[in-house]
Tab-separated table of C-alpha atoms in Angstrom:
chain	number	residue	atom	x	y	z
A	53	MET	CA	-148.262	-104.186	102.262
A	54	THR	CA	-145.134	-104.744	99.972
A	55	GLU	CA	-145.610	-105.265	96.245
A	56	GLN	CA	-142.775	-107.187	94.337
A	57	PRO	CA	-141.865	-104.274	91.948
A	58	PHE	CA	-142.226	-104.850	87.956
A	59	PHE	CA	-142.714	-102.763	84.869
A	60	LEU	CA	-146.061	-103.496	82.786
A	61	LYS	CA	-145.031	-104.392	79.180
A	62	ASP	CA	-147.245	-104.685	75.931
A	63	ILE	CA	-148.811	-101.040	76.659
A	64	TRP	CA	-148.606	-97.726	75.827
A	65	TYR	CA	-146.171	-95.265	77.669
A	66	HIS	CA	-146.111	-91.307	77.018
A	67	ALA	CA	-142.395	-90.863	75.877
A	68	MET	CA	-142.098	-86.964	75.515
A	69	PRO	CA	-144.124	-83.841	74.324
A	70	SER	CA	-144.199	-83.818	70.613
A	71	ALA	CA	-142.745	-80.346	70.626
A	72	ARG	CA	-139.457	-82.081	71.917
A	73	LEU	CA	-139.171	-83.731	68.837
A	74	LYS	CA	-137.981	-81.919	66.168
A	75	ALA	CA	-138.059	-82.777	62.406
A	76	GLY	CA	-134.573	-84.163	61.136
A	77	ALA	CA	-133.376	-85.049	64.597
A	78	MET	CA	-133.213	-87.579	67.289
A	79	GLN	CA	-133.133	-88.147	71.201
A	80	ALA	CA	-132.117	-90.866	73.138
A	81	LYS	CA	-133.949	-91.806	76.170
A	82	THR	CA	-134.085	-94.679	78.851
A	83	LEU	CA	-137.260	-96.147	79.339
A	84	LEU	CA	-138.049	-99.118	81.440
A	85	GLY	CA	-134.424	-99.713	81.673
A	86	GLN	CA	-133.999	-99.977	78.133
A	87	PRO	CA	-132.111	-97.785	75.710
A	88	VAL	CA	-134.747	-96.193	73.067
A	89	LEU	CA	-133.809	-93.787	70.335
A	90	PHE	CA	-136.616	-91.571	68.871
A	91	GLY	CA	-136.230	-89.616	66.150
A	92	ARG	CA	-138.607	-87.522	63.671
A	93	ALA	CA	-137.970	-88.129	59.744
A	94	ALA	CA	-138.005	-85.214	57.448
A	95	ASP	CA	-141.404	-85.916	56.348
A	96	GLY	CA	-142.365	-85.279	60.086
A	97	VAL	CA	-143.091	-89.118	60.919
A	98	ALA	CA	-141.668	-90.010	64.495
A	99	PHE	CA	-140.453	-93.463	65.302
A	100	ALA	CA	-138.184	-94.971	67.892
A	101	LEU	CA	-135.587	-97.633	67.721
A	102	ARG	CA	-133.628	-99.690	70.333
A	103	ASP	CA	-130.510	-97.709	70.807
A	104	ILE	CA	-127.807	-100.266	70.396
A	105	CYS	CA	-125.993	-100.731	67.061
A	106	PRO	CA	-126.267	-104.682	66.412
A	107	HIS	CA	-122.757	-104.387	65.097
A	108	ARG	CA	-120.778	-103.536	68.229
A	109	GLY	CA	-123.116	-102.537	70.501
A	110	ILE	CA	-122.373	-98.547	70.265
A	111	PRO	CA	-125.420	-96.356	71.011
A	112	LEU	CA	-126.804	-95.119	67.732
A	113	SER	CA	-127.636	-91.850	69.080
A	114	CYS	CA	-124.009	-91.419	69.096
A	115	GLY	CA	-124.138	-91.358	65.530
A	116	SER	CA	-125.894	-89.055	62.971
A	117	PHE	CA	-129.566	-88.796	61.163
A	118	ASP	CA	-129.931	-86.786	57.976
A	119	GLY	CA	-133.922	-86.943	58.169
A	120	ARG	CA	-134.098	-90.483	56.433
A	121	GLU	CA	-131.717	-93.037	57.923
A	122	VAL	CA	-129.657	-93.312	61.346
A	123	GLU	CA	-125.897	-93.842	60.662
A	124	CYS	CA	-123.767	-95.524	63.398
A	125	CYS	CA	-120.831	-93.394	64.295
A	126	TYR	CA	-118.361	-96.489	64.751
A	127	HIS	CA	-118.247	-98.185	61.187
A	128	GLY	CA	-121.176	-96.151	59.415
A	129	TRP	CA	-123.783	-98.928	59.173
A	130	ARG	CA	-127.073	-97.391	58.308
A	131	PHE	CA	-130.873	-98.011	59.325
A	132	ASP	CA	-133.872	-96.741	58.312
A	133	ARG	CA	-136.447	-95.573	60.629
A	134	GLN	CA	-138.068	-99.361	60.337
A	135	GLY	CA	-134.670	-100.606	61.982
A	136	ALA	CA	-133.661	-102.401	58.426
A	137	CYS	CA	-130.440	-102.085	57.949
A	138	THR	CA	-129.641	-100.166	54.422
A	139	ALA	CA	-125.751	-99.864	54.280
A	140	ILE	CA	-122.553	-101.321	55.512
A	141	PRO	CA	-119.638	-99.154	54.186
A	142	SER	CA	-116.968	-101.901	54.662
A	143	LEU	CA	-118.331	-104.722	52.393
A	144	VAL	CA	-116.970	-104.719	48.784
A	145	ASP	CA	-118.367	-106.009	45.652
A	146	GLY	CA	-118.796	-110.081	45.407
A	147	GLN	CA	-118.730	-110.366	49.186
A	148	ASP	CA	-121.797	-112.875	49.812
A	149	PHE	CA	-123.657	-110.882	53.104
A	150	ASP	CA	-127.374	-110.156	52.993
A	151	ILE	CA	-127.879	-106.879	54.883
A	152	SER	CA	-131.430	-107.666	54.851
A	153	ARG	CA	-130.810	-109.811	57.802
A	154	ILE	CA	-129.420	-107.003	59.934
A	155	LYS	CA	-132.193	-105.337	61.689
A	156	VAL	CA	-132.654	-103.073	64.899
A	157	ARG	CA	-135.912	-103.421	66.852
A	158	PRO	CA	-138.561	-100.660	66.087
A	159	TYR	CA	-141.000	-99.557	68.744
A	160	PRO	CA	-144.669	-98.604	67.681
A	161	VAL	CA	-144.986	-94.938	67.816
A	162	ARG	CA	-147.912	-92.660	67.978
A	163	GLU	CA	-148.642	-88.949	68.191
A	164	ALA	CA	-151.712	-87.711	69.695
A	165	GLN	CA	-152.654	-84.228	71.071
A	166	GLY	CA	-149.084	-82.987	71.119
A	167	ASN	CA	-147.794	-86.155	72.765
A	168	VAL	CA	-145.511	-88.994	71.356
A	169	TRP	CA	-146.507	-92.416	72.799
A	170	VAL	CA	-144.352	-95.441	72.389
A	171	TRP	CA	-145.767	-99.094	72.691
A	172	MET	CA	-143.283	-101.309	74.978
A	173	GLY	CA	-143.470	-104.782	74.843
A	174	GLU	CA	-143.005	-107.528	72.392
A	175	SER	CA	-146.458	-107.779	70.737
A	176	ASP	CA	-147.934	-105.591	68.430
A	177	PRO	CA	-150.321	-102.999	69.770
A	178	THR	CA	-153.980	-103.999	70.366
A	179	GLU	CA	-155.261	-100.610	70.775
A	180	GLU	CA	-154.428	-96.646	70.399
A	181	PRO	CA	-152.870	-94.705	73.026
A	182	PRO	CA	-155.319	-92.502	75.510
A	183	GLN	CA	-156.584	-89.184	74.737
A	184	VAL	CA	-157.880	-86.367	76.380
A	185	PRO	CA	-161.508	-85.442	75.796
A	186	ASP	CA	-163.188	-82.416	73.845
A	187	MET	CA	-159.610	-81.187	72.975
A	188	ASP	CA	-159.963	-83.275	69.351
A	189	GLY	CA	-156.282	-82.501	67.600
A	190	LYS	CA	-155.209	-79.427	69.985
A	191	ALA	CA	-151.781	-79.918	71.534
A	192	PRO	CA	-151.368	-79.051	75.232
A	193	SER	CA	-151.159	-74.971	75.978
A	194	MET	CA	-148.655	-75.606	79.018
A	195	VAL	CA	-146.291	-78.642	79.582
A	196	GLU	CA	-144.123	-79.117	82.569
A	197	VAL	CA	-141.600	-82.278	82.992
A	198	MET	CA	-140.090	-83.465	86.351
A	199	GLU	CA	-137.822	-86.578	87.224
A	200	PHE	CA	-138.679	-88.386	90.627
A	201	PRO	CA	-135.999	-90.454	91.879
A	202	CYS	CA	-138.455	-93.346	92.374
A	203	PHE	CA	-139.678	-96.664	91.245
A	204	ILE	CA	-142.844	-95.724	89.098
A	205	ASP	CA	-145.361	-97.409	91.795
A	206	HIS	CA	-144.284	-94.782	94.654
A	207	ALA	CA	-144.905	-91.894	92.049
A	208	VAL	CA	-148.051	-93.256	90.803
A	209	VAL	CA	-149.594	-93.953	94.208
A	210	GLY	CA	-148.137	-90.437	95.455
A	211	LEU	CA	-149.955	-88.417	92.834
A	212	MET	CA	-153.320	-90.309	93.217
A	213	ASP	CA	-153.366	-90.037	96.869
A	214	PRO	CA	-156.236	-88.117	98.153
A	215	ALA	CA	-155.146	-87.324	101.675
A	216	HIS	CA	-151.721	-85.790	101.242
A	217	GLY	CA	-152.958	-82.350	99.835
A	218	PRO	CA	-153.235	-80.341	103.021
A	219	PHE	CA	-149.899	-81.663	104.132
A	220	VAL	CA	-147.821	-81.626	101.162
A	221	HIS	CA	-149.406	-78.860	98.944
A	222	GLN	CA	-149.779	-76.190	101.751
A	223	SER	CA	-150.357	-73.102	99.676
A	224	TRP	CA	-152.720	-69.946	99.116
A	225	PHE	CA	-153.548	-71.458	95.607
A	226	TRP	CA	-154.614	-74.932	97.070
A	227	ARG	CA	-155.449	-75.559	100.362
A	228	SER	CA	-153.985	-75.642	104.306
A	229	ARG	CA	-154.378	-77.955	107.241
A	230	LYS	CA	-156.968	-75.832	108.554
A	231	SER	CA	-159.159	-76.376	105.468
A	232	ILE	CA	-159.418	-80.324	106.244
A	233	HIS	CA	-163.171	-81.814	106.005
A	234	GLU	CA	-164.599	-84.855	105.360
A	235	LYS	CA	-165.123	-85.974	101.807
A	236	ALA	CA	-167.227	-88.639	99.867
A	237	LYS	CA	-166.691	-89.194	96.146
A	238	ALA	CA	-168.507	-92.035	94.047
A	239	PHE	CA	-165.920	-94.133	91.771
A	240	GLY	CA	-166.442	-96.857	89.329
A	241	PRO	CA	-164.611	-98.640	86.719
A	242	ALA	CA	-162.942	-96.975	83.436
A	243	PRO	CA	-160.770	-98.540	80.634
A	244	TYR	CA	-157.816	-100.213	82.633
A	245	GLY	CA	-158.543	-98.229	85.742
A	246	PHE	CA	-161.036	-96.311	87.440
A	247	ALA	CA	-162.677	-92.856	87.568
A	248	MET	CA	-163.807	-90.456	90.086
A	249	LYS	CA	-167.302	-89.634	88.634
A	250	ARG	CA	-168.154	-86.078	87.624
A	251	HIS	CA	-168.856	-83.743	90.734
A	252	LYS	CA	-168.317	-80.441	91.943
A	253	PRO	CA	-164.865	-79.585	93.295
A	254	SER	CA	-163.763	-79.490	96.952
A	255	SER	CA	-164.574	-76.294	98.247
A	256	ASN	CA	-161.001	-75.944	99.583
A	257	SER	CA	-159.650	-76.040	96.402
A	258	ALA	CA	-158.880	-72.400	95.664
A	259	ALA	CA	-157.374	-73.393	92.183
A	260	TYR	CA	-160.734	-74.038	90.595
A	261	LYS	CA	-162.111	-70.635	91.422
A	262	ILE	CA	-159.959	-69.061	88.783
A	263	LEU	CA	-162.646	-70.575	86.331
A	264	GLY	CA	-165.470	-68.709	88.409
A	265	GLY	CA	-168.942	-69.870	88.011
A	266	THR	CA	-169.597	-73.577	89.209
A	267	PRO	CA	-167.223	-75.960	87.749
A	268	GLU	CA	-167.587	-79.711	87.666
A	269	THR	CA	-164.569	-82.060	87.296
A	270	GLU	CA	-164.195	-85.941	86.591
A	271	ILE	CA	-160.926	-87.474	87.293
A	272	SER	CA	-159.656	-90.755	85.627
A	273	PHE	CA	-156.871	-92.916	85.845
A	274	ARG	CA	-155.529	-95.771	83.675
A	275	LEU	CA	-152.289	-98.017	83.513
A	276	PRO	CA	-149.548	-97.810	83.535
A	277	GLY	CA	-149.582	-94.089	84.915
A	278	VAL	CA	-152.143	-91.824	83.210
A	279	ARG	CA	-154.344	-89.515	85.008
A	280	ILE	CA	-156.960	-87.529	83.293
A	281	GLU	CA	-158.581	-84.427	85.258
A	282	HIS	CA	-161.670	-83.160	83.099
A	283	ILE	CA	-162.955	-79.672	84.534
A	284	LYS	CA	-166.354	-78.228	82.783
A	285	ASN	CA	-167.714	-74.772	83.350
A	286	GLY	CA	-169.899	-73.637	80.882
A	287	ARG	CA	-168.381	-73.682	77.443
A	288	HIS	CA	-165.060	-73.569	78.940
A	289	THR	CA	-163.159	-76.837	79.387
A	290	VAL	CA	-159.975	-77.433	81.334
A	291	VAL	CA	-158.160	-80.779	80.959
A	292	ASN	CA	-155.091	-81.918	82.874
A	293	LEU	CA	-153.122	-84.911	81.582
A	294	THR	CA	-150.598	-86.244	84.041
A	295	THR	CA	-148.525	-89.187	82.741
A	296	VAL	CA	-145.887	-91.239	84.764
A	297	THR	CA	-143.008	-92.926	82.698
A	298	PRO	CA	-140.652	-95.374	84.156
A	299	LEU	CA	-137.150	-94.444	82.961
A	300	ASP	CA	-135.633	-97.246	85.034
A	301	GLU	CA	-135.962	-98.864	88.551
A	302	LYS	CA	-134.858	-95.889	90.389
A	303	ARG	CA	-136.081	-92.926	88.162
A	304	THR	CA	-139.409	-91.919	86.984
A	305	GLU	CA	-140.575	-88.980	84.647
A	306	VAL	CA	-143.882	-87.288	85.234
A	307	THR	CA	-145.226	-85.100	82.699
A	308	ASN	CA	-148.129	-82.545	83.374
A	309	SER	CA	-149.980	-81.283	80.506
A	310	MET	CA	-152.523	-78.668	80.654
A	311	TYR	CA	-155.312	-78.084	77.862
A	312	TRP	CA	-157.866	-75.461	77.926
A	313	THR	CA	-160.212	-73.799	75.709
A	314	MET	CA	-160.109	-70.262	77.276
A	315	GLY	CA	-158.022	-67.956	75.038
A	316	TRP	CA	-157.254	-65.550	77.840
A	317	ALA	CA	-155.574	-68.579	79.698
A	318	GLY	CA	-152.700	-68.042	77.646
A	319	LEU	CA	-151.774	-64.575	79.103
A	320	LEU	CA	-151.802	-66.243	82.543
A	321	LYS	CA	-149.006	-68.859	81.535
A	322	PRO	CA	-146.280	-66.783	83.296
A	323	LEU	CA	-148.419	-67.162	86.410
A	324	PHE	CA	-149.538	-71.029	85.912
A	325	ARG	CA	-146.247	-72.058	85.146
A	326	PRO	CA	-144.494	-71.716	88.366
A	327	ILE	CA	-147.606	-72.937	90.319
A	328	ALA	CA	-147.349	-76.244	88.288
A	329	ARG	CA	-143.571	-76.498	88.874
A	330	ARG	CA	-144.225	-76.177	92.545
A	331	PHE	CA	-147.358	-78.192	92.953
A	332	LEU	CA	-144.931	-81.023	91.419
A	333	GLY	CA	-141.828	-80.209	92.958
A	334	GLN	CA	-143.671	-80.933	96.351
A	335	ASP	CA	-144.590	-84.076	95.235
A	336	ARG	CA	-140.917	-84.837	94.206
A	337	ASP	CA	-139.616	-83.573	97.585
A	338	VAL	CA	-141.643	-86.046	99.471
A	339	VAL	CA	-140.876	-88.584	97.273
A	340	VAL	CA	-137.036	-87.871	97.763
A	341	MET	CA	-137.599	-88.137	101.472
A	342	GLN	CA	-139.562	-91.480	101.284
A	343	GLN	CA	-136.484	-92.904	99.580
A	344	GLU	CA	-134.757	-92.584	102.934
A	345	GLY	CA	-137.273	-94.935	104.658
A	346	LEU	CA	-137.697	-97.289	101.836
A	347	ARG	CA	-133.989	-98.350	101.641
A	348	HIS	CA	-135.053	-100.497	104.596
A	349	ASN	CA	-137.438	-102.251	102.464
A	350	PRO	CA	-140.278	-101.872	105.217
A	351	THR	CA	-143.679	-103.538	105.023
A	352	LEU	CA	-146.064	-100.754	103.884
A	353	MET	CA	-149.674	-99.838	105.092
A	354	LEU	CA	-152.607	-98.941	102.792
A	355	ILE	CA	-155.583	-98.248	105.014
A	356	LYS	CA	-159.494	-97.909	103.694
A	357	ASP	CA	-160.748	-95.643	102.302
A	358	ALA	CA	-157.965	-92.800	101.708
A	359	ASP	CA	-155.437	-95.809	100.159
A	360	THR	CA	-158.099	-97.313	98.062
A	361	GLN	CA	-157.114	-95.925	94.799
A	362	ALA	CA	-153.395	-97.330	96.008
A	363	ARG	CA	-155.085	-100.773	96.249
A	364	TRP	CA	-156.764	-100.829	92.933
A	365	TYR	CA	-153.636	-99.435	91.105
A	366	TYR	CA	-151.876	-102.699	92.380
A	367	GLN	CA	-154.667	-104.670	91.695
A	368	LEU	CA	-155.071	-103.346	88.431
A	369	LYS	CA	-151.392	-103.597	87.603
A	370	ASN	CA	-151.063	-107.250	88.736
A	371	GLU	CA	-154.525	-108.092	86.511
A	372	TYR	CA	-153.160	-106.714	83.188
A	373	GLN	CA	-150.042	-108.449	83.821
A	374	ARG	CA	-151.988	-112.015	84.386
A	375	SER	CA	-153.951	-111.103	81.257
A	376	ARG	CA	-151.139	-110.622	79.114
A	377	GLU	CA	-149.489	-113.966	80.499
A	378	GLU	CA	-152.819	-116.175	80.254
A	379	GLY	CA	-153.614	-114.675	76.819
A	380	ARG	CA	-157.026	-113.475	77.827
A	381	GLU	CA	-159.264	-110.388	78.295
A	382	PHE	CA	-158.370	-107.923	81.182
A	383	ARG	CA	-160.916	-108.187	84.054
A	384	ASN	CA	-161.371	-104.787	86.013
A	385	PRO	CA	-161.272	-105.540	89.419
A	386	VAL	CA	-162.874	-101.888	90.395
A	387	ARG	CA	-166.681	-102.054	91.430
A	388	ASP	CA	-168.936	-98.913	91.735
A	389	THR	CA	-168.221	-97.607	95.227
A	390	VAL	CA	-168.319	-94.115	97.447
A	391	LEU	CA	-164.910	-93.399	99.274
A	392	ARG	CA	-164.658	-91.427	102.268
A	393	TRP	CA	-161.778	-89.709	103.477
A	394	ARG	CA	-160.740	-86.264	105.156
A	395	SER	CA	-158.319	-83.716	103.223
């Protein structure tokens, strides 16, 4: 199976953890191959602009930001956080030039639960960005960010793949080849995606045992690359938010944000962090090796049932693209079903 790669537009992408965008500061980033300048004004409000000065094309991020306006380093043109030009220093009195006609493209930005989201597309946002359940306005307790050297599709498909665990993630805290057994999980449609319905975690997933008791988990995926694992164990909740954001056609950023309600868990962050980085790193290492084969543009295979989630991803992505082009409602192609595989 070979899909023509493309980026989804007119949808929310995870841009960065909120903590990485300080008040009065700006940060340049490439998203979907486009230069974007993020900033946080002195009043704490985040914003995003196209990172190109309309005068001579120099990146605005090469200039300065005083907490209210961005100043280009080349000729001192200034822009507010809506992208409107507020000053052109070279103009003299009497020169007939309307600076209100000069504007840098702004991107809609929202902040929720310690994350900055950006709407990439030509239209105005039609909804708010996704949020994790049961955490209200809480920021993540732990965040890990890692760059994968691949197109977004390969990162998404790799992270949702249910069969690679015993081979890629062999470790004392997860599972081994000896623990492989048959599994059957119920799935159904979810907003712009699908969900593995609430169930008891697999008996060969040792990482869940740290919660004690009998935890139950629900795992959902939604476009463009948002995976939420919601774990309940009595009065405690753990939520794992994984977002996949394309930087360009060859680089994808994966952000893993952990939320929890157990106060004692903060003491274990020195243990959790290297485990999380190792887990993400194992997925990245496989992607690095995969790129060697993908250079030859092979036809790829997707089998039932282990690869059904990957099939759904491509179907969902294509349907979202068509629905936007045709100006109609999104029609989710996923139906209630039970998938079976060994892992």
